[in-house]
Amino acid sequence: MRFLFVPALLICAGISHAQTLKSLAQSRGIYVGAAASGVTNATYDTTLNREFNGIVCENAMKFGSIMTGENAFSYSGADAIVNFGVARGMYVRGHNFIWHKQMPGWFSGTTYVPSRDSTFRMMKKYINNVMAHYRGKINEWDIVNEAVARDSSGMRLGSGYSDASQNSKWAALTDAPNHNFDYIDSAFAYARRADSNVLLIYNDYDCEGMGKKSNYVYNIVAGLKNKGLVDGIGLQCHFYVGPSTSGSNGAWVPAEMVSNFQRLAALGLRISLTEVDMRIQTNPAPDSALLAKQREGYKTLMGICLAQPACKAFFTWGVNDSQSWIPGAFSGYGQALLFDNTSANGVYNRKAVYYGVQEALTATSIWGHKTNLKIIADDHQSHRFDLRGRLVTALPYNPIFVTKKTVNPK
Ligand code: XIL
């Protein structure tokens, strides 16, 4: 079905096969990236390199992967992915520092329970070490990930040390509810001091549209922005496409996203869509109506990003379906990414959703909003201030308009 449909569509839209997502994104001034689980598979690497101008480690840069002991760091997994991106002039995201999940064994559980002060010292050592290691290679960092509870009941309070819904061990160790959640501010302040040339991001999910959780997230980033500690917001966008658009988990309403993007942009923040995937039910197999809806979903999301000048990045959480986290995390769901598991000429085959994204990238409006506003150089560094209020110097690179980043010698 797809193979009959696609060539006709391409001819109508005047899109040539040579126009990869990367080349279209470049002409629109945005970064289209993917989370990489590794860079050791030729088909995977070729697809990444041909289609994407951005990259992020899916797991290799998380606390549990990188800080293997209280004084031990292991960088090889993340280095391979970061260096792959740097060598190809990609926009590199760092993911992530302070999160309640995927913590190292020495930190998690009830054995390691330092004082509030020692926790801050450890957090600082962790952030300083990792940021120094990647200085000059990373464009934007997720400093705090998912500090608001899943059920929208408010902040993760740290009533325990597990990674259950309302918990965060970081919140627990720093007695967050009694200290105005200063672990969040502190993490950002340590990061700003460790590397004032990189964009600092607060990243979360289920806060893309308007609602209770998105209000909490808005308040967090508004507070951080006031203190000069944050440059952007990461909206994960793990979406669900099904018969209904309502529901608690992954539901999203496009018009609400437009409003939320507007209020976030009005704070002076840039917006990155950091972990886009759109899962569908795979058993029973999706019918053509569902696949068409998913295609429309991807197209709409890219259109919303293009219509908002502050939205600079559209990263999918993986390259192709077989490597996606969705089937493992949401039983019975999958097929959430842009490429399937078959390949031709050394690259994975594009799915219908790919052409949805491609269509959005070539369109000039969505719902009457112009989306062709962005063919300007990325000015993302020009309004950033350090903790003393000094204007931060622009980075000497822009991966889109200059071919190679300058990497500071170590
Ligand atoms: C997921 C990875 O994709 C999985 O491989 C891993 O087992 C669990 O974490 N929000 C995030 C990401 O910020 O880091 C998560 O990644 C998905 C949800």
Short mmCIF file of C-alpha atoms and ligand atoms in Angstrom, two decimals:
data_model
loop_
_atom_site.label_atom_id
_atom_site.label_comp_id
_atom_site.label_asym_id
_atom_site.label_seq_id
_atom_site.Cartn_x
_atom_site.Cartn_y
_atom_site.Cartn_z
CA MET A 1 0.00 0.00 0.00
CA ARG A 2 2.66 2.44 1.09
CA PHE A 3 4.82 1.70 -1.91
CA LEU A 4 2.05 2.54 -4.33
CA PHE A 5 1.03 5.62 -2.48
CA VAL A 6 4.37 7.27 -1.77
CA PRO A 7 5.73 7.96 -5.26
CA ALA A 8 2.44 9.59 -6.25
CA LEU A 9 2.59 11.74 -3.15
CA LEU A 10 6.18 12.75 -3.82
CA ILE A 11 5.41 13.82 -7.34
CA CYS A 12 2.39 15.87 -6.20
CA ALA A 13 4.33 17.59 -3.45
CA GLY A 14 7.38 18.10 -5.65
CA ILE A 15 9.63 16.44 -3.09
CA SER A 16 12.61 14.55 -4.40
CA HIS A 17 14.12 11.53 -2.69
CA ALA A 18 17.37 13.45 -2.34
CA GLN A 19 15.62 15.73 0.13
CA THR A 20 16.28 13.90 3.33
CA LEU A 21 14.77 15.08 6.60
CA LYS A 22 18.21 16.49 7.42
CA SER A 23 18.41 18.64 4.31
CA LEU A 24 14.85 19.88 4.72
CA ALA A 25 15.38 20.63 8.41
CA GLN A 26 18.56 22.55 7.58
CA SER A 27 16.68 24.75 5.18
CA ARG A 28 14.11 25.47 7.90
CA GLY A 29 16.70 26.22 10.58
CA ILE A 30 15.82 23.34 12.88
CA TYR A 31 17.52 20.18 14.05
CA VAL A 32 15.95 16.83 13.41
CA GLY A 33 17.66 14.26 15.56
CA ALA A 34 17.40 10.77 16.96
CA ALA A 35 18.31 8.95 20.14
CA ALA A 36 21.03 6.41 19.44
CA SER A 37 21.43 3.21 21.39
CA GLY A 38 24.90 2.71 19.92
CA VAL A 39 26.81 3.31 16.72
CA THR A 40 28.00 -0.14 15.71
CA ASN A 41 25.44 -1.21 13.11
CA ALA A 42 26.10 -0.10 9.54
CA THR A 43 22.45 0.25 8.44
CA TYR A 44 21.57 2.11 11.60
CA ASP A 45 24.57 4.45 11.31
CA THR A 46 23.98 5.15 7.63
CA THR A 47 20.33 5.99 8.31
CA LEU A 48 21.29 8.27 11.19
CA ASN A 49 23.91 10.01 9.13
CA ARG A 50 21.75 10.45 6.05
CA GLU A 51 18.54 11.61 7.69
CA PHE A 52 19.41 13.40 10.93
CA ASN A 53 21.40 16.48 11.90
CA GLY A 54 21.05 15.83 15.62
CA ILE A 55 21.89 13.00 18.01
CA VAL A 56 21.45 12.08 21.68
CA CYS A 57 22.42 8.99 23.70
CA GLU A 58 19.36 6.91 24.51
CA ASN A 59 20.92 5.44 27.67
CA ALA A 60 24.70 5.78 27.57
CA MET A 61 24.89 9.19 29.22
CA LYS A 62 22.53 8.52 32.11
CA PHE A 63 23.70 8.64 35.73
CA GLY A 64 23.72 4.85 36.04
CA SER A 65 25.77 4.39 32.86
CA ILE A 66 28.30 7.14 33.42
CA MET A 67 29.00 7.48 37.16
CA THR A 68 29.91 3.94 38.03
CA GLY A 69 31.17 4.74 41.51
CA GLU A 70 31.32 7.66 43.93
CA ASN A 71 34.60 8.59 42.30
CA ALA A 72 34.46 6.62 39.07
CA PHE A 73 33.25 7.64 35.65
CA SER A 74 32.85 5.49 32.57
CA TYR A 75 32.62 7.40 29.34
CA SER A 76 33.26 4.93 26.55
CA GLY A 77 29.62 4.20 25.59
CA ALA A 78 28.58 7.85 25.50
CA ASP A 79 31.86 8.94 23.85
CA ALA A 80 31.23 6.68 20.86
CA ILE A 81 27.83 8.27 20.19
CA VAL A 82 28.88 11.85 20.94
CA ASN A 83 31.98 11.55 18.76
CA PHE A 84 29.89 10.10 15.93
CA GLY A 85 27.71 13.21 16.11
CA VAL A 86 30.57 15.70 16.46
CA ALA A 87 32.43 14.18 13.51
CA ARG A 88 29.35 14.72 11.35
CA GLY A 89 28.60 18.24 12.54
CA MET A 90 25.41 17.17 14.30
CA TYR A 91 23.57 19.07 17.02
CA VAL A 92 24.35 17.00 20.10
CA ARG A 93 21.98 16.80 23.07
CA GLY A 94 23.17 15.60 26.48
CA HIS A 95 20.66 13.42 28.37
CA ASN A 96 20.58 13.66 31.40
CA PHE A 97 21.83 14.55 34.88
CA ILE A 98 19.24 14.61 37.66
CA TRP A 99 16.54 11.97 37.26
CA HIS A 100 14.84 9.52 39.59
CA LYS A 101 15.47 6.59 37.24
CA GLN A 102 18.44 4.60 35.93
CA MET A 103 20.56 5.57 38.92
CA PRO A 104 23.80 3.67 39.57
CA GLY A 105 23.69 0.79 42.02
CA TRP A 106 25.95 2.54 44.52
CA PHE A 107 23.50 5.49 44.72
CA SER A 108 20.11 3.83 44.61
CA GLY A 109 18.46 1.97 47.45
CA THR A 110 18.84 2.57 51.17
CA THR A 111 22.57 1.97 51.62
CA TYR A 112 23.76 5.33 50.35
CA VAL A 113 22.00 8.03 52.37
CA PRO A 114 24.29 11.06 52.66
CA SER A 115 23.38 14.30 54.40
CA ARG A 116 21.78 17.15 52.45
CA ASP A 117 25.16 18.91 52.22
CA SER A 118 26.99 15.79 51.07
CA THR A 119 24.31 15.18 48.47
CA PHE A 120 24.89 18.63 47.01
CA ARG A 121 28.66 18.06 47.03
CA MET A 122 28.20 14.78 45.20
CA MET A 123 25.80 16.35 42.70
CA LYS A 124 28.33 19.06 41.98
CA LYS A 125 31.17 16.58 41.49
CA TYR A 126 29.00 14.54 39.12
CA ILE A 127 27.92 17.52 37.02
CA ASN A 128 31.38 19.14 36.97
CA ASN A 129 33.11 15.97 35.90
CA VAL A 130 30.73 15.05 33.10
CA MET A 131 30.39 18.59 31.76
CA ALA A 132 34.16 19.03 31.71
CA HIS A 133 34.50 15.77 29.80
CA TYR A 134 32.05 16.89 27.10
CA ARG A 135 32.93 20.59 26.97
CA GLY A 136 32.72 21.86 23.39
CA LYS A 137 30.96 18.76 22.12
CA ILE A 138 27.43 19.10 23.48
CA ASN A 139 25.00 21.82 22.39
CA GLU A 140 22.28 21.42 24.99
CA TRP A 141 21.99 19.44 28.19
CA ASP A 142 18.96 18.04 30.01
CA ILE A 143 19.93 19.04 33.54
CA VAL A 144 16.83 17.92 35.41
CA ASN A 145 14.51 15.27 33.99
CA GLU A 146 10.93 14.59 35.11
CA ALA A 147 10.82 16.40 38.47
CA VAL A 148 7.02 16.47 38.37
CA ALA A 149 5.07 13.34 39.29
CA ARG A 150 3.51 11.20 36.60
CA ASP A 151 -0.02 11.49 37.98
CA SER A 152 0.15 15.30 37.97
CA SER A 153 -0.23 15.40 41.75
CA GLY A 154 2.64 17.86 41.90
CA MET A 155 6.37 17.71 42.40
CA ARG A 156 8.09 14.44 43.16
CA LEU A 157 8.48 14.82 46.88
CA GLY A 158 10.97 12.13 47.72
CA SER A 159 8.91 10.26 50.22
CA GLY A 160 11.06 7.22 49.47
CA TYR A 161 14.18 6.23 47.58
CA SER A 162 12.61 4.12 44.85
CA ASP A 163 11.74 5.37 41.39
CA ALA A 164 7.99 4.99 41.99
CA SER A 165 5.57 7.55 40.67
CA GLN A 166 5.92 10.37 43.18
CA ASN A 167 9.45 9.68 44.28
CA SER A 168 12.84 11.02 43.48
CA LYS A 169 15.81 10.06 45.58
CA TRP A 170 17.32 13.45 44.83
CA ALA A 171 14.26 15.14 46.34
CA ALA A 172 14.43 12.82 49.35
CA LEU A 173 18.14 13.37 50.10
CA THR A 174 17.87 17.14 49.81
CA ASP A 175 14.61 17.31 51.78
CA ALA A 176 13.10 19.10 48.82
CA PRO A 177 9.62 19.94 50.11
CA ASN A 178 11.17 21.86 53.03
CA HIS A 179 13.67 23.69 50.86
CA ASN A 180 11.58 24.87 47.96
CA PHE A 181 13.00 22.13 45.72
CA ASP A 182 16.37 23.83 45.67
CA TYR A 183 17.98 20.66 44.33
CA ILE A 184 16.62 21.74 40.94
CA ASP A 185 18.06 25.25 41.09
CA SER A 186 21.34 23.88 42.42
CA ALA A 187 21.74 21.37 39.62
CA PHE A 188 21.26 24.15 37.07
CA ALA A 189 23.63 26.49 38.91
CA TYR A 190 26.37 23.83 39.05
CA ALA A 191 25.86 23.20 35.34
CA ARG A 192 25.99 26.91 34.45
CA ARG A 193 29.25 27.29 36.33
CA ALA A 194 30.71 24.10 34.89
CA ASP A 195 30.14 25.22 31.29
CA SER A 196 28.62 28.59 30.51
CA ASN A 197 28.73 27.86 26.76
CA VAL A 198 26.09 25.20 26.64
CA LEU A 199 22.31 25.47 26.69
CA LEU A 200 20.63 24.19 29.84
CA ILE A 201 17.27 22.44 29.52
CA TYR A 202 14.52 21.22 31.84
CA ASN A 203 12.99 18.06 30.27
CA ASP A 204 9.66 16.37 31.07
CA TYR A 205 6.71 14.44 29.62
CA ASP A 206 2.91 14.82 29.57
CA CYS A 207 3.38 18.57 29.73
CA GLU A 208 3.24 19.33 26.00
CA GLY A 209 -0.27 20.76 26.02
CA MET A 210 -2.12 22.72 28.68
CA GLY A 211 -3.07 21.16 32.01
CA LYS A 212 -2.08 20.57 35.58
CA LYS A 213 1.29 18.95 34.95
CA SER A 214 2.21 21.44 32.28
CA ASN A 215 1.41 24.25 34.73
CA TYR A 216 3.83 22.76 37.25
CA VAL A 217 6.47 22.50 34.57
CA TYR A 218 5.77 26.04 33.43
CA ASN A 219 6.28 27.29 36.99
CA ILE A 220 9.57 25.42 37.31
CA VAL A 221 11.03 26.85 34.12
CA ALA A 222 9.64 30.35 34.76
CA GLY A 223 11.40 30.35 38.15
CA LEU A 224 14.66 29.05 36.71
CA LYS A 225 14.52 31.54 33.84
CA ASN A 226 14.10 34.40 36.30
CA LYS A 227 17.35 33.36 37.92
CA GLY A 228 19.11 33.03 34.57
CA LEU A 229 19.55 29.32 35.07
CA VAL A 230 17.67 27.76 32.18
CA ASP A 231 17.74 28.30 28.41
CA GLY A 232 15.09 25.95 27.17
CA ILE A 233 12.46 23.37 27.81
CA GLY A 234 12.52 19.82 26.55
CA LEU A 235 9.10 18.36 25.81
CA GLN A 236 9.47 14.61 25.46
CA CYS A 237 6.39 13.94 23.27
CA HIS A 238 5.90 10.22 23.91
CA PHE A 239 2.52 10.22 22.24
CA TYR A 240 -0.18 7.68 21.72
CA VAL A 241 -2.28 7.51 18.58
CA GLY A 242 -5.48 5.53 18.84
CA PRO A 243 -9.20 5.69 18.30
CA SER A 244 -9.52 8.46 20.87
CA THR A 245 -7.22 11.37 21.59
CA SER A 246 -8.23 11.61 25.23
CA GLY A 247 -6.74 9.61 28.07
CA SER A 248 -4.17 10.10 30.74
CA ASN A 249 -1.12 8.64 29.15
CA GLY A 250 0.44 10.31 26.17
CA ALA A 251 -2.77 12.03 25.09
CA TRP A 252 -2.16 15.24 23.25
CA VAL A 253 -4.26 17.97 21.77
CA PRO A 254 -2.55 19.96 19.00
CA ALA A 255 -4.31 23.28 19.67
CA GLU A 256 -3.27 23.10 23.33
CA MET A 257 0.31 22.54 22.30
CA VAL A 258 0.24 25.71 20.22
CA SER A 259 -0.89 27.63 23.33
CA ASN A 260 1.65 26.01 25.59
CA PHE A 261 4.47 26.67 23.12
CA GLN A 262 3.40 30.31 22.99
CA ARG A 263 3.55 30.81 26.75
CA LEU A 264 6.89 29.00 27.00
CA ALA A 265 8.35 31.03 24.13
CA ALA A 266 7.06 34.20 25.80
CA LEU A 267 9.33 33.37 28.77
CA GLY A 268 12.27 33.61 26.37
CA LEU A 269 12.88 29.88 26.31
CA ARG A 270 13.73 27.77 23.34
CA ILE A 271 11.70 24.62 22.90
CA SER A 272 13.11 21.22 22.00
CA LEU A 273 10.93 18.23 21.23
CA THR A 274 13.27 15.74 22.76
CA GLU A 275 11.90 12.19 22.63
CA VAL A 276 9.21 12.07 19.98
CA ASP A 277 7.52 8.78 19.29
CA MET A 278 3.91 7.95 18.47
CA ARG A 279 2.95 4.48 19.56
CA ILE A 280 0.05 2.57 18.13
CA GLN A 281 -1.50 -0.74 19.09
CA THR A 282 0.30 -3.50 17.20
CA ASN A 283 -1.85 -6.46 18.21
CA PRO A 284 -4.22 -6.64 16.42
CA ALA A 285 -2.20 -5.19 13.55
CA PRO A 286 -2.99 -1.54 12.80
CA ASP A 287 -5.39 -0.88 9.94
CA SER A 288 -4.84 1.74 7.26
CA ALA A 289 -7.03 4.28 9.08
CA LEU A 290 -4.84 4.11 12.18
CA LEU A 291 -1.64 4.37 10.13
CA ALA A 292 -3.07 7.40 8.34
CA LYS A 293 -3.90 9.00 11.69
CA GLN A 294 -0.38 8.35 12.95
CA ARG A 295 1.05 9.91 9.78
CA GLU A 296 -1.15 12.95 10.34
CA GLY A 297 0.01 13.06 13.96
CA TYR A 298 3.69 13.25 13.03
CA LYS A 299 2.94 15.83 10.36
CA THR A 300 0.95 17.95 12.80
CA LEU A 301 3.62 17.85 15.48
CA MET A 302 6.35 18.93 13.07
CA GLY A 303 4.01 21.64 11.77
CA ILE A 304 3.43 22.98 15.28
CA CYS A 305 7.19 23.13 15.84
CA LEU A 306 7.77 24.95 12.55
CA ALA A 307 5.02 27.47 13.33
CA GLN A 308 6.75 28.47 16.58
CA PRO A 309 10.12 30.20 16.02
CA ALA A 310 11.33 29.15 19.49
CA CYS A 311 11.00 25.47 18.57
CA LYS A 312 14.41 24.44 17.28
CA ALA A 313 14.69 20.71 17.72
CA PHE A 314 12.63 17.66 16.80
CA PHE A 315 14.31 14.52 18.10
CA THR A 316 12.74 11.08 17.78
CA TRP A 317 13.40 8.55 20.54
CA GLY A 318 15.22 6.08 18.36
CA VAL A 319 15.82 5.53 14.66
CA ASN A 320 13.76 2.48 13.70
CA ASP A 321 11.02 0.40 15.28
CA SER A 322 13.02 -2.67 16.27
CA GLN A 323 15.24 -0.64 18.55
CA SER A 324 12.47 1.46 20.12
CA TRP A 325 11.79 1.25 23.87
CA ILE A 326 8.01 1.24 23.31
CA PRO A 327 7.22 -2.50 22.97
CA GLY A 328 9.17 -3.15 26.18
CA ALA A 329 7.56 -0.34 28.13
CA PHE A 330 4.01 -0.44 26.73
CA SER A 331 2.97 -4.00 26.08
CA GLY A 332 1.03 -4.45 22.84
CA TYR A 333 2.18 -1.11 21.42
CA GLY A 334 4.96 -0.17 19.02
CA GLN A 335 5.68 0.99 15.46
CA ALA A 336 6.26 4.42 16.93
CA LEU A 337 9.22 5.68 14.88
CA LEU A 338 9.97 6.98 11.37
CA PHE A 339 11.76 3.92 9.95
CA ASP A 340 10.79 0.26 9.97
CA ASN A 341 13.00 -2.80 10.33
CA THR A 342 13.49 -3.54 6.65
CA SER A 343 16.25 -1.93 4.64
CA ALA A 344 17.28 -1.25 1.06
CA ASN A 345 20.63 0.03 -0.18
CA GLY A 346 22.00 0.04 3.36
CA VAL A 347 19.38 2.30 4.97
CA TYR A 348 16.19 1.49 6.84
CA ASN A 349 13.00 1.97 4.86
CA ARG A 350 10.92 5.05 5.50
CA LYS A 351 7.41 4.62 6.87
CA ALA A 352 4.26 6.60 6.12
CA VAL A 353 4.98 8.80 9.17
CA TYR A 354 8.32 9.78 7.62
CA TYR A 355 6.47 11.25 4.67
CA GLY A 356 4.15 13.04 7.07
CA VAL A 357 7.16 14.78 8.63
CA GLN A 358 8.61 15.48 5.19
CA GLU A 359 5.34 17.05 4.08
CA ALA A 360 5.29 19.33 7.12
CA LEU A 361 8.87 20.39 6.40
CA THR A 362 7.93 21.44 2.89
CA ALA A 363 4.60 23.09 3.77
CA THR A 364 4.42 26.81 4.44
CA SER A 365 1.51 26.95 6.84
CA ILE A 366 -0.43 24.98 9.40
CA TRP A 367 -3.95 26.03 10.36
CA GLY A 368 -3.30 29.44 8.88
CA HIS A 369 -0.06 29.95 10.87
CA LYS A 370 2.92 30.50 8.62
CA THR A 371 5.58 27.86 9.06
CA ASN A 372 8.15 29.31 6.69
CA LEU A 373 9.51 31.82 9.17
CA LYS A 374 12.72 30.13 10.07
CA ILE A 375 15.22 30.43 7.29
CA ILE A 376 17.39 32.54 9.54
CA ALA A 377 20.54 31.73 11.39
CA ASP A 378 19.95 30.23 14.81
CA ASP A 379 20.38 33.02 17.34
CA HIS A 380 20.03 30.76 20.33
CA GLN A 381 23.03 32.10 22.19
CA SER A 382 22.35 35.81 22.00
CA HIS A 383 20.20 36.23 25.11
CA ARG A 384 22.06 34.12 27.59
CA PHE A 385 23.57 35.44 30.79
CA ASP A 386 25.82 33.83 33.32
CA LEU A 387 25.21 33.94 37.06
CA ARG A 388 26.69 37.42 37.32
CA GLY A 389 24.42 38.75 34.59
CA ARG A 390 27.16 38.88 31.92
CA LEU A 391 26.19 38.11 28.36
CA VAL A 392 27.46 34.67 27.50
CA THR A 393 29.65 34.53 24.41
CA ALA A 394 28.17 32.73 21.47
CA LEU A 395 29.58 29.33 20.70
CA PRO A 396 31.96 29.42 17.75
CA TYR A 397 29.86 26.98 15.78
CA ASN A 398 26.51 26.35 14.34
CA PRO A 399 26.32 22.83 13.00
CA ILE A 400 23.77 23.80 10.40
CA PHE A 401 25.57 26.67 8.74
CA VAL A 402 29.16 25.80 9.52
CA THR A 403 30.27 22.31 8.73
CA LYS A 404 32.33 21.43 11.75
CA LYS A 405 32.25 22.39 15.40
CA THR A 406 35.28 23.71 17.16
CA VAL A 407 36.15 21.29 19.86
CA ASN A 408 38.14 22.57 22.78
CA PRO A 409 41.37 20.67 23.31
CA LYS A 410 41.37 18.71 26.54
C1 XIL B 1 14.22 4.94 28.17
C2 XIL B 1 15.08 4.15 27.19
O1 XIL B 1 14.63 4.35 25.90
C3 XIL B 1 15.05 2.69 27.55
O2 XIL B 1 15.97 1.96 26.74
C4 XIL B 1 15.40 2.49 29.03
O3 XIL B 1 15.26 1.13 29.37
C5 XIL B 1 14.49 3.34 29.90
O4 XIL B 1 14.59 4.70 29.49
N1 XIL B 1 11.95 9.35 29.37
C6 XIL B 1 13.29 9.59 29.27
C7 XIL B 1 14.15 8.61 28.60
O5 XIL B 1 13.74 10.69 29.66
O6 XIL B 1 15.46 8.61 29.13
C8 XIL B 1 13.56 7.21 28.66
O7 XIL B 1 14.39 6.34 27.91
C9 XIL B 1 12.16 7.23 28.15
C10 XIL B 1 11.29 8.13 28.98
#
